[in-house]
Amino acid sequence: MSKSDKIRSNLYKRYKKETGNEPWQLSEAHASEASLLINSKPENKVSYLSSSEQCEEKGPITFEVRPDPELIIKSVLEHFPYLKFRNSFRGIDNYNFTSPQPWSSPCPI
């Protein structure tokens, strides 16, 4: 077992012991904070179940959020500097390359 595997294993055991949750599960406190944050926007529809309900029979916690077009466009332009926003049509965003040879630009991902 490598050193990083041992560290990961120790962190996992410690987290599980302290919280009672798996690392990918939200604690009840964090889940209710997330629910409050999501519910704070009237356009968001939320279905929230407590951890115990989720594990027993209900399935995963699900919620729908309307996408923020401006945030999506901003994020695309930040991650792909060689693109330039052209327009949106029926929910589809169109971009142009900023240079004639976009493949010569480094990809940030």
PDB file of C-alpha atoms in Angstrom:
ATOM      1  CA  MET A   1       0.000   0.000   0.000  1.00  0.00           C
ATOM      2  CA  SER A   2       1.479   3.350  -1.041  1.00  0.00           C
ATOM      3  CA  LYS A   3       1.870   6.273   1.312  1.00  0.00           C
ATOM      4  CA  SER A   4      -0.916   8.231  -0.403  1.00  0.00           C
ATOM      5  CA  ASP A   5      -3.242   5.201  -0.132  1.00  0.00           C
ATOM      6  CA  LYS A   6      -2.532   5.005   3.610  1.00  0.00           C
ATOM      7  CA  ILE A   7      -3.214   8.713   4.037  1.00  0.00           C
ATOM      8  CA  ARG A   8      -6.418   8.453   2.005  1.00  0.00           C
ATOM      9  CA  SER A   9      -7.536   5.434   4.032  1.00  0.00           C
ATOM     10  CA  ASN A  10      -6.800   7.177   7.345  1.00  0.00           C
ATOM     11  CA  LEU A  11      -8.660  10.319   6.261  1.00  0.00           C
ATOM     12  CA  TYR A  12     -11.622   8.234   5.104  1.00  0.00           C
ATOM     13  CA  LYS A  13     -11.826   6.316   8.400  1.00  0.00           C
ATOM     14  CA  ARG A  14     -11.455   9.487  10.454  1.00  0.00           C
ATOM     15  CA  TYR A  15     -14.133  11.350   8.487  1.00  0.00           C
ATOM     16  CA  LYS A  16     -16.555   8.422   8.690  1.00  0.00           C
ATOM     17  CA  LYS A  17     -15.951   8.058  12.440  1.00  0.00           C
ATOM     18  CA  GLU A  18     -16.439  11.786  13.130  1.00  0.00           C
ATOM     19  CA  THR A  19     -19.454  12.404  10.879  1.00  0.00           C
ATOM     20  CA  GLY A  20     -21.068   9.001  10.471  1.00  0.00           C
ATOM     21  CA  ASN A  21     -21.274   9.694   6.730  1.00  0.00           C
ATOM     22  CA  GLU A  22     -19.400   8.508   3.694  1.00  0.00           C
ATOM     23  CA  PRO A  23     -17.205  11.313   2.243  1.00  0.00           C
ATOM     24  CA  TRP A  24     -19.538  11.778  -0.732  1.00  0.00           C
ATOM     25  CA  GLN A  25     -22.641  12.180   1.463  1.00  0.00           C
ATOM     26  CA  LEU A  26     -23.656  15.506   2.924  1.00  0.00           C
ATOM     27  CA  SER A  27     -24.150  15.604   6.662  1.00  0.00           C
ATOM     28  CA  GLU A  28     -27.666  16.601   7.767  1.00  0.00           C
ATOM     29  CA  ALA A  29     -26.398  20.107   8.644  1.00  0.00           C
ATOM     30  CA  HIS A  30     -24.731  20.588   5.253  1.00  0.00           C
ATOM     31  CA  ALA A  31     -27.707  19.076   3.412  1.00  0.00           C
ATOM     32  CA  SER A  32     -30.111  21.501   5.100  1.00  0.00           C
ATOM     33  CA  GLU A  33     -27.744  24.414   4.319  1.00  0.00           C
ATOM     34  CA  ALA A  34     -27.659  23.312   0.676  1.00  0.00           C
ATOM     35  CA  SER A  35     -31.440  23.015   0.677  1.00  0.00           C
ATOM     36  CA  LEU A  36     -31.823  26.526   2.107  1.00  0.00           C
ATOM     37  CA  LEU A  37     -29.406  27.920  -0.462  1.00  0.00           C
ATOM     38  CA  ILE A  38     -31.219  26.226  -3.334  1.00  0.00           C
ATOM     39  CA  ASN A  39     -34.659  27.184  -1.971  1.00  0.00           C
ATOM     40  CA  SER A  40     -33.613  30.830  -1.681  1.00  0.00           C
ATOM     41  CA  LYS A  41     -34.147  31.269  -5.423  1.00  0.00           C
ATOM     42  CA  PRO A  42     -37.852  31.111  -6.329  1.00  0.00           C
ATOM     43  CA  GLU A  43     -37.207  29.720  -9.810  1.00  0.00           C
ATOM     44  CA  ASN A  44     -35.544  26.595  -8.405  1.00  0.00           C
ATOM     45  CA  LYS A  45     -37.648  23.529  -7.700  1.00  0.00           C
ATOM     46  CA  VAL A  46     -36.292  21.324  -4.914  1.00  0.00           C
ATOM     47  CA  SER A  47     -37.117  17.866  -3.663  1.00  0.00           C
ATOM     48  CA  TYR A  48     -35.253  17.358  -0.371  1.00  0.00           C
ATOM     49  CA  LEU A  49     -35.088  14.129   1.612  1.00  0.00           C
ATOM     50  CA  SER A  50     -33.205  13.561   4.834  1.00  0.00           C
ATOM     51  CA  SER A  51     -30.286  11.118   4.846  1.00  0.00           C
ATOM     52  CA  SER A  52     -32.289   8.387   6.559  1.00  0.00           C
ATOM     53  CA  GLU A  53     -35.161   8.652   4.075  1.00  0.00           C
ATOM     54  CA  GLN A  54     -32.735   8.653   1.167  1.00  0.00           C
ATOM     55  CA  CYS A  55     -30.986   5.483   2.277  1.00  0.00           C
ATOM     56  CA  GLU A  56     -34.143   3.551   3.095  1.00  0.00           C
ATOM     57  CA  GLU A  57     -36.268   3.670  -0.018  1.00  0.00           C
ATOM     58  CA  LYS A  58     -36.608   7.042  -1.699  1.00  0.00           C
ATOM     59  CA  GLY A  59     -33.485   7.191  -3.865  1.00  0.00           C
ATOM     60  CA  PRO A  60     -31.113  10.104  -4.405  1.00  0.00           C
ATOM     61  CA  ILE A  61     -31.760  13.742  -3.575  1.00  0.00           C
ATOM     62  CA  THR A  62     -32.778  15.505  -6.776  1.00  0.00           C
ATOM     63  CA  PHE A  63     -33.331  19.114  -7.693  1.00  0.00           C
ATOM     64  CA  GLU A  64     -33.845  21.123 -10.829  1.00  0.00           C
ATOM     65  CA  VAL A  65     -32.122  24.423 -11.406  1.00  0.00           C
ATOM     66  CA  ARG A  66     -32.707  26.712 -14.318  1.00  0.00           C
ATOM     67  CA  PRO A  67     -29.342  27.392 -15.960  1.00  0.00           C
ATOM     68  CA  ASP A  68     -28.000  30.928 -15.845  1.00  0.00           C
ATOM     69  CA  PRO A  69     -27.073  31.673 -19.496  1.00  0.00           C
ATOM     70  CA  GLU A  70     -24.750  34.549 -18.591  1.00  0.00           C
ATOM     71  CA  LEU A  71     -22.842  32.389 -16.117  1.00  0.00           C
ATOM     72  CA  ILE A  72     -22.497  29.576 -18.663  1.00  0.00           C
ATOM     73  CA  ILE A  73     -21.194  31.932 -21.354  1.00  0.00           C
ATOM     74  CA  LYS A  74     -18.764  33.564 -18.902  1.00  0.00           C
ATOM     75  CA  SER A  75     -17.473  30.153 -17.810  1.00  0.00           C
ATOM     76  CA  VAL A  76     -16.972  28.961 -21.399  1.00  0.00           C
ATOM     77  CA  LEU A  77     -15.062  32.132 -22.295  1.00  0.00           C
ATOM     78  CA  GLU A  78     -12.863  31.821 -19.183  1.00  0.00           C
ATOM     79  CA  HIS A  79     -11.970  28.191 -19.907  1.00  0.00           C
ATOM     80  CA  PHE A  80     -11.616  28.543 -23.676  1.00  0.00           C
ATOM     81  CA  PRO A  81      -9.866  31.880 -24.352  1.00  0.00           C
ATOM     82  CA  TYR A  82      -9.628  31.116 -28.063  1.00  0.00           C
ATOM     83  CA  LEU A  83     -13.444  31.338 -28.403  1.00  0.00           C
ATOM     84  CA  LYS A  84     -15.568  34.458 -28.838  1.00  0.00           C
ATOM     85  CA  PHE A  85     -19.296  34.475 -28.061  1.00  0.00           C
ATOM     86  CA  ARG A  86     -21.358  35.086 -31.190  1.00  0.00           C
ATOM     87  CA  ASN A  87     -25.030  34.672 -30.210  1.00  0.00           C
ATOM     88  CA  SER A  88     -27.677  32.457 -28.640  1.00  0.00           C
ATOM     89  CA  PHE A  89     -30.577  30.981 -30.587  1.00  0.00           C
ATOM     90  CA  ARG A  90     -33.254  28.755 -29.037  1.00  0.00           C
ATOM     91  CA  GLY A  91     -31.056  27.909 -26.067  1.00  0.00           C
ATOM     92  CA  ILE A  92     -27.987  27.098 -28.163  1.00  0.00           C
ATOM     93  CA  ASP A  93     -24.935  29.293 -27.638  1.00  0.00           C
ATOM     94  CA  ASN A  94     -22.764  29.907 -30.692  1.00  0.00           C
ATOM     95  CA  TYR A  95     -19.073  30.746 -30.523  1.00  0.00           C
ATOM     96  CA  ASN A  96     -16.439  31.684 -33.104  1.00  0.00           C
ATOM     97  CA  PHE A  97     -12.719  31.058 -32.940  1.00  0.00           C
ATOM     98  CA  THR A  98     -10.731  34.204 -32.172  1.00  0.00           C
ATOM     99  CA  SER A  99      -7.851  33.156 -34.434  1.00  0.00           C
ATOM    100  CA  PRO A 100      -7.828  31.435 -37.825  1.00  0.00           C
ATOM    101  CA  GLN A 101      -5.863  28.519 -36.323  1.00  0.00           C
ATOM    102  CA  PRO A 102      -7.441  27.766 -32.931  1.00  0.00           C
ATOM    103  CA  TRP A 103      -5.558  24.486 -32.619  1.00  0.00           C
ATOM    104  CA  SER A 104      -2.335  26.486 -32.172  1.00  0.00           C
ATOM    105  CA  SER A 105      -3.765  28.031 -28.977  1.00  0.00           C
ATOM    106  CA  PRO A 106      -3.045  26.076 -25.806  1.00  0.00           C
ATOM    107  CA  CYS A 107      -6.034  24.316 -24.295  1.00  0.00           C
ATOM    108  CA  PRO A 108      -6.424  25.190 -20.590  1.00  0.00           C
ATOM    109  CA  ILE A 109      -7.968  21.840 -19.668  1.00  0.00           C
TER     110      ILE A 109
END
